[in-house]
mmCIF file of C-alpha atoms in Angstrom:
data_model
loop_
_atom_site.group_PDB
_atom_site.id
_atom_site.type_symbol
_atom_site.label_atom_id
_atom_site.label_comp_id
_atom_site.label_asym_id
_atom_site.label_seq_id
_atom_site.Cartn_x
_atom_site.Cartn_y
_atom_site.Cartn_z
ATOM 1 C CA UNK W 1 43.030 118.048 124.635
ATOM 2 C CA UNK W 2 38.889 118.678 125.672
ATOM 3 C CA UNK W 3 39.842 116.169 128.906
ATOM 4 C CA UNK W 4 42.834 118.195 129.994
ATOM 5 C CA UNK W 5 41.312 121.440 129.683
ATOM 6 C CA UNK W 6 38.489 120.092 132.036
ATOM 7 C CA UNK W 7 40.755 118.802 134.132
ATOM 8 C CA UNK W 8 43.051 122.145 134.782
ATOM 9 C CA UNK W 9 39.546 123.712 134.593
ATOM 10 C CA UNK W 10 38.435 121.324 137.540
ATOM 11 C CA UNK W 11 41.615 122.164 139.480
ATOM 12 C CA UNK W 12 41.405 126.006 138.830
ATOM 13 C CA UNK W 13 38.045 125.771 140.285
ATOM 14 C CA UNK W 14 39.455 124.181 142.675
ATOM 15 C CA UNK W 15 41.701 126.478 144.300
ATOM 16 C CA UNK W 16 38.945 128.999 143.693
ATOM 17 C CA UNK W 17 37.022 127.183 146.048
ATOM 18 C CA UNK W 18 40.147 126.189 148.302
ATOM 19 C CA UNK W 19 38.865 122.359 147.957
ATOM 20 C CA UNK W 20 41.742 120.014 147.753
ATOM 21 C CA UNK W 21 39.838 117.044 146.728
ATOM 22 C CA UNK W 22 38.720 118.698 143.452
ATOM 23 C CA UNK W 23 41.987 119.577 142.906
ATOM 24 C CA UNK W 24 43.257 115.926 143.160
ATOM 25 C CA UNK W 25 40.136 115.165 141.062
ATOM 26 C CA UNK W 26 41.320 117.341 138.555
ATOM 27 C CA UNK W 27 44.900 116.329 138.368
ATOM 28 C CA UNK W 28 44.173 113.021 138.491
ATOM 29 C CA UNK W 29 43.603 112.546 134.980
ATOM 30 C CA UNK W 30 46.689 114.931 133.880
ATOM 31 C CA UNK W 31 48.781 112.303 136.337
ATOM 32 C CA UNK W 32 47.234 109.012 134.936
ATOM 33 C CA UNK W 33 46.458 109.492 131.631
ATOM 34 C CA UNK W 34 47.140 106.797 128.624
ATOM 35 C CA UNK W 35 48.419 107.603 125.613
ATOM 36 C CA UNK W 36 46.761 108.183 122.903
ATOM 37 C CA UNK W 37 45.849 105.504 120.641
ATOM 38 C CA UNK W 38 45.853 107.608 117.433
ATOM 39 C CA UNK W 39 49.140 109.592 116.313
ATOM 40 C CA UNK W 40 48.635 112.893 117.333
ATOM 41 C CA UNK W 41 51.853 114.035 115.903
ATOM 42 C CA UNK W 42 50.175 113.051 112.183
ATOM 43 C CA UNK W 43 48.431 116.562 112.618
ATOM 44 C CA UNK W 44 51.799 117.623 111.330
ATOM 45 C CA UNK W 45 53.517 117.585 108.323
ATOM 46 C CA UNK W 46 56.190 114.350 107.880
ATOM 47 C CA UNK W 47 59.153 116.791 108.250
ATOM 48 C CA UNK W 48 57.717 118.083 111.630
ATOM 49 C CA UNK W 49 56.339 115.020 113.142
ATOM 50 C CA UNK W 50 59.287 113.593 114.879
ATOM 51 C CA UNK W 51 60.012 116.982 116.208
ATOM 52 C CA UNK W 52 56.395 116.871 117.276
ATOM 53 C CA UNK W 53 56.524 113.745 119.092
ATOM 54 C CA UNK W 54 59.552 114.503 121.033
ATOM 55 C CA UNK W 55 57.431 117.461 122.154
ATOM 56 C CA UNK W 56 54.445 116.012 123.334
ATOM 57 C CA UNK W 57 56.720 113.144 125.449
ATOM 58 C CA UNK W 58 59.075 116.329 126.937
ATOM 59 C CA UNK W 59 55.675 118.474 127.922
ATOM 60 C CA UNK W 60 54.018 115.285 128.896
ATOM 61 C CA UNK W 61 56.444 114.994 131.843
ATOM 62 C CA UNK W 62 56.277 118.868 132.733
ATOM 63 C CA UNK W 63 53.208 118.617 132.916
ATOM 64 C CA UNK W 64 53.331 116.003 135.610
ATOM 65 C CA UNK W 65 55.763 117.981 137.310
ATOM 66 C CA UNK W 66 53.659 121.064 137.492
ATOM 67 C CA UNK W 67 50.254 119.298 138.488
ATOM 68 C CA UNK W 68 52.224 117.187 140.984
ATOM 69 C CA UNK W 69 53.513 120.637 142.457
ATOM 70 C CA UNK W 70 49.906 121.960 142.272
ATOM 71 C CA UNK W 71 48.420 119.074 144.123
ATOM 72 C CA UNK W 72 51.067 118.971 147.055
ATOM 73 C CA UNK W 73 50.184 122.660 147.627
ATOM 74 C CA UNK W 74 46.905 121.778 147.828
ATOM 75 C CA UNK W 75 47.352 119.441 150.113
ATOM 76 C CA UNK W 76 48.996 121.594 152.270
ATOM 77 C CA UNK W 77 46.276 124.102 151.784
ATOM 78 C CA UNK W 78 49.095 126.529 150.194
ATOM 79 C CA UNK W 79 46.431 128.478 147.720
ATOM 80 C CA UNK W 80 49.011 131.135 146.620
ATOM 81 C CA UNK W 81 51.548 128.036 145.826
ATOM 82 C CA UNK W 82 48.942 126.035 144.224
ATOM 83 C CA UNK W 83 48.281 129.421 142.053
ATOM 84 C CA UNK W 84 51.141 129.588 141.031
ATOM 85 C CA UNK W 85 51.844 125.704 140.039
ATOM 86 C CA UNK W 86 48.494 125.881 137.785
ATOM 87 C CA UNK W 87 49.944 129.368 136.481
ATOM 88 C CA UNK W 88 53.064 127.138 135.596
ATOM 89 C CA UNK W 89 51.002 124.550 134.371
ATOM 90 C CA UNK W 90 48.582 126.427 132.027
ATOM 91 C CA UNK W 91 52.258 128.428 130.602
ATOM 92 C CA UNK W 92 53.522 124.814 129.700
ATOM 93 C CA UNK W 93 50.079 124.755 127.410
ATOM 94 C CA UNK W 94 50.091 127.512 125.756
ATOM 95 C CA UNK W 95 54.897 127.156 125.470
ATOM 96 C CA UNK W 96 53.300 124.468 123.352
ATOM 97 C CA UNK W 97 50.693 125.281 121.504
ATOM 98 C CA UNK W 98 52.156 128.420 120.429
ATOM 99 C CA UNK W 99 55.829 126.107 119.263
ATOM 100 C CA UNK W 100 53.032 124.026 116.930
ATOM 101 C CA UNK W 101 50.001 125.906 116.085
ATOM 102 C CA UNK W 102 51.723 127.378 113.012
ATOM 103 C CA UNK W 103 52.604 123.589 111.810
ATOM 104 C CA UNK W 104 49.485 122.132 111.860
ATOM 105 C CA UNK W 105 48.709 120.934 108.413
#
């Protein structure tokens, strides 16, 4: 979780500063990133962890789709769009944090 809150941090900075390449610095680990070799769904209790891990796969690829829209604005040098895809893509955080918070053992 640290490296994907430094990388939306990196790409929030980056439209701040209207600098595609940090953007696409930024997203780059969201885009690429391997899976975890622990089991992050054993944070939760047995009865919620294959709930859990459906979760994490289903965000997993909104995310994607929400940095990918963030970087093509960028691209494009489309600030307000690129806004708005990291506004999207910081609400798909916190949709699931706040589904799981409560659950963590």
């Amino acid at each position: 979780m640290a490296m994907m809150g430094r990388s939306n941090s990196m790409m929030h900075e980056g439209i701040l500063r209207e600098n595609k390449q940090m953007v696409e610095v930024g997203a780059n680990f969201i885009l690429s990133h391997p899976a975890p070799n622990h089991k992050p769904w054993s944070i939760m209790n047995k009865s919620d962890q294959a709930g859990f891990k459906k979760s994490l796969l289903a965000f997993d690829k909104i995310l994607d789709i929400h940095t990918e829209s963030l970087v093509e604005a960028a691209k494009n040098e489309n600030w307000m769009a690129a806004s708005k895809a990291s506004h999207e893509l910081m609400n798909s955080c916190i949709s699931c944090h706040s589904m799981w918070r409560h659950k963590v053992k």
